[in-house]
């Protein structure tokens, strides 16, 4: 570390959920959307490929509205389309939660280790996501541990802000609730929309691209890694300077101040 450099103390880590904590999109969110469409006898179906395109729109309700406007224009004639989409989304959320409980999705490499270490080191934890808070809670309870929701000081989720990612609002909200400045926090994201949201809230960001976001452009991110890594399964650095680190730990994150 450079001598005489005025350090900004690292106080909190803020995590995105879908794609960052776990690969939830293809085999969980997408499946829950399709099961909902089938229950409602809709001839809507989101293939793995189409869902990748639809992910450019964040938020399940917003995504369904975009789908109708661009692929199902006949359905634009439905009376109270927004109300219908809200009803579908409620059912989708219930099915998604059942799915996460029945078949937990594993957390991505390094996530559980880093969360535990950060707590032990006195860092605070927060969530900033587009998905609904119920989905976050169920994922944490079933894929991390039954008490892990309590590890997070703030769960900023879903409709708590009206402008979803790529707008920075959800990060502004999380920072306000934490009572911290952006310079004291680091965000973790997997998508371009999430990166733009964090960047526009002035946060340094670690990107771990996910199955659907590997081709996206993350120019300007503090670090881009294939995953957070483990001592016996090191990450591959896609961009950024990690010195001789092989996995993301608190010591590496604290070093960002001097990079
Ligand atoms: C990802 C999203 C969400 C999920 C679906 O959020 O865009 O919309 O795909 O969840 P993030 P909902 O990566 O910010 O966690 O249906 O609850 O919106
Ligand atoms: Mg994400």
Short mmCIF file of C-alpha atoms and ligand atoms in Angstrom, two decimals:
data_model
loop_
_atom_site.label_atom_id
_atom_site.label_comp_id
_atom_site.label_asym_id
_atom_site.label_seq_id
_atom_site.Cartn_x
_atom_site.Cartn_y
_atom_site.Cartn_z
CA UNK A 1 0.00 0.00 0.00
CA UNK A 2 1.19 3.50 -0.78
CA UNK A 3 2.39 5.48 2.23
CA UNK A 4 0.58 8.72 2.89
CA UNK A 5 -2.45 7.62 0.87
CA UNK A 6 -5.67 8.67 2.54
CA UNK A 7 -7.51 5.39 2.95
CA UNK A 8 -11.25 5.15 2.77
CA UNK A 9 -12.20 2.43 5.20
CA UNK A 10 -14.12 -0.52 3.78
CA UNK A 11 -17.29 -0.90 5.85
CA UNK A 12 -19.84 -2.87 3.82
CA UNK A 13 -20.33 -5.24 0.91
CA UNK A 14 -23.48 -4.94 -1.20
CA UNK A 15 -24.56 -7.97 -3.23
CA UNK A 16 -26.81 -8.37 -6.23
CA UNK A 17 -28.80 -11.63 -6.09
CA UNK A 18 -29.77 -13.28 -9.37
CA UNK A 19 -26.66 -14.37 -11.23
CA UNK A 20 -24.34 -13.09 -8.49
CA UNK A 21 -25.26 -15.10 -5.40
CA UNK A 22 -26.57 -18.02 -7.49
CA UNK A 23 -27.47 -19.00 -11.06
CA UNK A 24 -31.19 -18.56 -10.51
CA UNK A 25 -32.36 -17.31 -13.89
CA UNK A 26 -32.46 -20.20 -16.38
CA UNK A 27 -33.59 -23.07 -14.16
CA UNK A 28 -35.63 -21.25 -11.54
CA UNK A 29 -37.05 -17.83 -12.54
CA UNK A 30 -37.57 -18.92 -16.16
CA UNK A 31 -39.21 -22.18 -15.11
CA UNK A 32 -41.53 -20.39 -12.66
CA UNK A 33 -42.58 -17.92 -15.38
CA UNK A 34 -43.33 -20.77 -17.82
CA UNK A 35 -45.24 -22.80 -15.21
CA UNK A 36 -47.33 -19.73 -14.46
CA UNK A 37 -48.08 -19.16 -18.15
CA UNK A 38 -49.15 -22.82 -18.44
CA UNK A 39 -51.42 -22.59 -15.37
CA UNK A 40 -53.15 -19.58 -16.95
CA UNK A 41 -53.50 -21.44 -20.29
CA UNK A 42 -51.40 -18.85 -22.05
CA UNK A 43 -49.50 -19.95 -25.14
CA UNK A 44 -46.52 -17.96 -23.91
CA UNK A 45 -43.28 -19.88 -23.50
CA UNK A 46 -39.83 -18.54 -22.73
CA UNK A 47 -37.10 -20.76 -24.20
CA UNK A 48 -33.60 -20.66 -22.71
CA UNK A 49 -32.51 -18.48 -25.63
CA UNK A 50 -35.48 -16.10 -25.60
CA UNK A 51 -35.14 -15.66 -21.85
CA UNK A 52 -31.55 -14.49 -22.41
CA UNK A 53 -32.90 -11.70 -24.62
CA UNK A 54 -35.69 -10.83 -22.20
CA UNK A 55 -33.20 -10.46 -19.35
CA UNK A 56 -32.22 -7.10 -20.83
CA UNK A 57 -35.39 -5.93 -19.08
CA UNK A 58 -35.00 -6.12 -15.30
CA UNK A 59 -37.96 -6.99 -13.08
CA UNK A 60 -40.43 -9.80 -13.73
CA UNK A 61 -43.47 -7.58 -14.28
CA UNK A 62 -41.53 -5.24 -16.54
CA UNK A 63 -40.16 -8.26 -18.45
CA UNK A 64 -43.64 -9.69 -19.06
CA UNK A 65 -44.93 -6.29 -20.21
CA UNK A 66 -41.99 -6.00 -22.62
CA UNK A 67 -42.73 -9.51 -23.93
CA UNK A 68 -46.37 -8.66 -24.62
CA UNK A 69 -45.45 -5.37 -26.28
CA UNK A 70 -42.85 -6.98 -28.51
CA UNK A 71 -43.88 -10.59 -29.05
CA UNK A 72 -47.60 -10.89 -28.14
CA UNK A 73 -49.16 -7.72 -29.42
CA UNK A 74 -52.62 -9.41 -29.52
CA UNK A 75 -52.51 -9.55 -25.74
CA UNK A 76 -52.17 -5.77 -25.61
CA UNK A 77 -55.96 -5.76 -26.10
CA UNK A 78 -56.57 -7.46 -22.74
CA UNK A 79 -58.44 -5.25 -20.35
CA UNK A 80 -56.30 -4.19 -17.38
CA UNK A 81 -53.09 -5.69 -18.76
CA UNK A 82 -51.03 -4.29 -15.88
CA UNK A 83 -53.36 -5.88 -13.34
CA UNK A 84 -53.18 -9.21 -15.19
CA UNK A 85 -49.37 -9.05 -15.26
CA UNK A 86 -49.30 -8.25 -11.54
CA UNK A 87 -51.48 -11.32 -10.90
CA UNK A 88 -49.23 -13.53 -13.03
CA UNK A 89 -46.20 -12.18 -11.19
CA UNK A 90 -47.70 -12.97 -7.81
CA UNK A 91 -48.25 -16.57 -8.88
CA UNK A 92 -44.78 -16.74 -10.47
CA UNK A 93 -43.26 -15.59 -7.17
CA UNK A 94 -45.13 -18.31 -5.26
CA UNK A 95 -44.00 -21.00 -7.73
CA UNK A 96 -40.42 -19.69 -7.67
CA UNK A 97 -40.36 -19.88 -3.87
CA UNK A 98 -41.72 -23.44 -3.92
CA UNK A 99 -39.03 -24.37 -6.41
CA UNK A 100 -36.19 -22.86 -4.33
CA UNK A 101 -37.41 -24.74 -1.27
CA UNK A 102 -37.86 -28.04 -3.09
CA UNK A 103 -34.64 -27.92 -5.11
CA UNK A 104 -32.22 -25.39 -3.61
CA UNK A 105 -29.92 -23.66 -6.09
CA UNK A 106 -26.30 -23.78 -4.93
CA UNK A 107 -24.57 -20.48 -4.21
CA UNK A 108 -21.80 -19.57 -6.64
CA UNK A 109 -18.23 -20.44 -5.78
CA UNK A 110 -16.76 -18.31 -2.99
CA UNK A 111 -20.01 -16.57 -1.99
CA UNK A 112 -20.66 -18.39 1.30
CA UNK A 113 -17.00 -18.20 2.31
CA UNK A 114 -16.74 -14.46 1.59
CA UNK A 115 -20.01 -13.65 3.39
CA UNK A 116 -18.86 -15.51 6.52
CA UNK A 117 -15.42 -13.96 6.45
CA UNK A 118 -16.80 -10.45 5.92
CA UNK A 119 -19.02 -10.85 9.00
CA UNK A 120 -16.12 -12.14 11.08
CA UNK A 121 -14.05 -9.15 9.96
CA UNK A 122 -16.76 -6.72 11.07
CA UNK A 123 -17.95 -5.70 7.61
CA UNK A 124 -21.65 -5.07 7.15
CA UNK A 125 -23.65 -6.85 4.46
CA UNK A 126 -26.46 -5.65 2.23
CA UNK A 127 -28.48 -6.78 -0.78
CA UNK A 128 -29.43 -4.60 -3.75
CA UNK A 129 -31.60 -6.52 -6.19
CA UNK A 130 -34.35 -6.19 -8.72
CA UNK A 131 -36.10 -9.34 -7.60
CA UNK A 132 -38.70 -9.46 -4.81
CA UNK A 133 -37.57 -9.61 -1.16
CA UNK A 134 -39.48 -12.87 -0.62
CA UNK A 135 -37.30 -14.49 -3.29
CA UNK A 136 -34.12 -13.25 -1.62
CA UNK A 137 -35.16 -14.52 1.79
CA UNK A 138 -36.07 -17.98 0.47
CA UNK A 139 -32.82 -18.25 -1.48
CA UNK A 140 -30.74 -17.30 1.57
CA UNK A 141 -32.64 -19.62 3.91
CA UNK A 142 -32.42 -22.65 1.64
CA UNK A 143 -29.08 -22.14 -0.08
CA UNK A 144 -26.99 -20.48 2.68
CA UNK A 145 -28.42 -21.13 6.14
CA UNK A 146 -31.68 -20.74 8.04
CA UNK A 147 -30.36 -17.74 10.01
CA UNK A 148 -28.54 -16.01 7.16
CA UNK A 149 -31.23 -13.40 6.42
CA UNK A 150 -30.16 -11.83 9.73
CA UNK A 151 -26.60 -11.45 8.45
CA UNK A 152 -27.78 -8.62 6.18
CA UNK A 153 -28.42 -5.15 7.59
CA UNK A 154 -30.35 -4.12 4.49
CA UNK A 155 -32.30 -6.08 1.90
CA UNK A 156 -33.11 -3.55 -0.81
CA UNK A 157 -35.33 -5.40 -3.27
CA UNK A 158 -37.95 -5.24 -5.99
CA UNK A 159 -40.55 -2.49 -6.02
CA UNK A 160 -38.99 -0.62 -3.08
CA UNK A 161 -37.75 1.79 -5.78
CA UNK A 162 -39.76 2.53 -8.90
CA UNK A 163 -36.80 2.75 -11.29
CA UNK A 164 -35.12 -0.67 -11.34
CA UNK A 165 -31.55 -1.41 -12.49
CA UNK A 166 -29.82 -0.08 -14.60
CA UNK A 167 -31.02 2.96 -12.63
CA UNK A 168 -28.81 3.49 -9.56
CA UNK A 169 -31.84 4.00 -7.28
CA UNK A 170 -31.69 0.62 -5.53
CA UNK A 171 -28.03 1.23 -4.62
CA UNK A 172 -28.81 4.75 -3.44
CA UNK A 173 -31.55 3.26 -1.28
CA UNK A 174 -29.23 0.57 0.15
CA UNK A 175 -26.53 3.15 0.93
CA UNK A 176 -29.05 5.43 2.63
CA UNK A 177 -30.36 2.55 4.75
CA UNK A 178 -26.80 1.52 5.65
CA UNK A 179 -26.01 5.14 6.46
CA UNK A 180 -22.77 4.82 4.49
CA UNK A 181 -21.08 6.60 1.60
CA UNK A 182 -20.39 4.75 -1.64
CA UNK A 183 -16.63 5.04 -1.06
CA UNK A 184 -16.94 2.83 2.03
CA UNK A 185 -18.67 0.00 0.16
CA UNK A 186 -18.04 -2.47 -2.65
CA UNK A 187 -20.79 -3.88 -4.89
CA UNK A 188 -20.91 -7.36 -6.42
CA UNK A 189 -22.75 -7.79 -9.71
CA UNK A 190 -23.05 -10.18 -12.65
CA UNK A 191 -24.81 -8.15 -15.36
CA UNK A 192 -24.33 -4.98 -17.34
CA UNK A 193 -27.59 -3.57 -16.01
CA UNK A 194 -26.41 -4.24 -12.46
CA UNK A 195 -22.95 -2.83 -13.14
CA UNK A 196 -24.42 0.39 -14.55
CA UNK A 197 -26.62 0.74 -11.47
CA UNK A 198 -23.68 0.29 -9.08
CA UNK A 199 -21.32 2.46 -11.14
CA UNK A 200 -23.85 5.29 -11.34
CA UNK A 201 -24.15 5.14 -7.56
CA UNK A 202 -20.34 5.68 -7.49
CA UNK A 203 -19.62 2.21 -6.13
CA UNK A 204 -16.54 0.19 -6.89
CA UNK A 205 -17.76 -3.07 -8.38
CA UNK A 206 -16.56 -6.65 -8.59
CA UNK A 207 -18.15 -8.40 -11.56
CA UNK A 208 -18.55 -12.16 -11.78
CA UNK A 209 -20.36 -12.69 -15.09
CA UNK A 210 -23.02 -15.42 -15.01
CA UNK A 211 -24.30 -17.91 -17.58
CA UNK A 212 -26.43 -15.31 -19.33
CA UNK A 213 -24.08 -12.32 -19.07
CA UNK A 214 -20.65 -13.57 -20.14
CA UNK A 215 -20.71 -11.61 -23.41
CA UNK A 216 -21.65 -8.30 -21.78
CA UNK A 217 -19.35 -5.29 -21.60
CA UNK A 218 -18.10 -4.43 -18.11
CA UNK A 219 -15.49 -1.84 -19.07
CA UNK A 220 -14.71 0.33 -16.06
CA UNK A 221 -15.46 -2.29 -13.40
CA UNK A 222 -12.92 -2.50 -10.58
CA UNK A 223 -12.45 -6.23 -11.12
CA UNK A 224 -13.91 -8.80 -13.47
CA UNK A 225 -13.46 -12.44 -12.40
CA UNK A 226 -15.00 -15.69 -13.58
CA UNK A 227 -16.06 -16.29 -9.94
CA UNK A 228 -14.92 -15.29 -6.45
CA UNK A 229 -12.78 -18.39 -6.14
CA UNK A 230 -11.78 -20.66 -3.28
CA UNK A 231 -8.30 -21.45 -1.91
CA UNK A 232 -8.33 -24.75 -3.84
CA UNK A 233 -10.19 -23.38 -6.86
CA UNK A 234 -8.70 -20.02 -7.84
CA UNK A 235 -10.48 -17.45 -9.97
CA UNK A 236 -9.44 -16.38 -13.45
CA UNK A 237 -8.94 -12.63 -13.70
CA UNK A 238 -10.73 -11.20 -16.75
CA UNK A 239 -9.81 -7.57 -15.93
CA UNK A 240 -8.26 -5.69 -13.02
CA UNK A 241 -5.30 -6.03 -10.71
CA UNK A 242 -5.36 -8.56 -7.87
CA UNK A 243 -1.65 -8.84 -7.15
CA UNK A 244 -0.94 -12.41 -6.16
CA UNK A 245 -4.45 -13.13 -4.80
CA UNK A 246 -6.11 -16.33 -5.99
CA UNK A 247 -9.55 -15.85 -4.46
CA UNK A 248 -11.56 -12.89 -3.20
CA UNK A 249 -11.18 -12.33 0.51
CA UNK A 250 -11.51 -9.26 2.71
CA UNK A 251 -7.75 -8.59 2.53
CA UNK A 252 -7.99 -8.29 -1.27
CA UNK A 253 -11.07 -6.05 -1.07
CA UNK A 254 -9.30 -3.75 1.41
CA UNK A 255 -6.40 -3.47 -1.02
CA UNK A 256 -8.69 -1.83 -3.59
CA UNK A 257 -8.18 1.45 -1.76
CA UNK A 258 -4.56 1.53 -2.74
CA UNK A 259 -4.94 0.24 -6.31
C1 LIG B 1 -32.70 -10.05 -11.69
C2 LIG B 1 -33.98 -9.68 -12.28
C3 LIG B 1 -35.23 -10.21 -11.74
C4 LIG B 1 -35.43 -11.71 -11.89
C5 LIG B 1 -36.86 -12.08 -11.70
O1 LIG B 1 -32.46 -9.28 -10.57
O2 LIG B 1 -34.00 -8.89 -13.21
O3 LIG B 1 -36.27 -9.57 -12.45
O4 LIG B 1 -35.07 -12.11 -13.21
O5 LIG B 1 -37.32 -11.71 -10.44
P1 LIG B 1 -31.00 -9.07 -9.85
P2 LIG B 1 -38.75 -10.98 -10.26
O6 LIG B 1 -29.93 -9.62 -10.75
O7 LIG B 1 -30.92 -7.58 -9.65
O8 LIG B 1 -31.08 -9.79 -8.53
O9 LIG B 1 -39.73 -11.75 -11.09
O10 LIG B 1 -39.04 -11.06 -8.78
O11 LIG B 1 -38.57 -9.57 -10.76
MG1 LIG B 2 -27.92 -10.08 -11.35
#
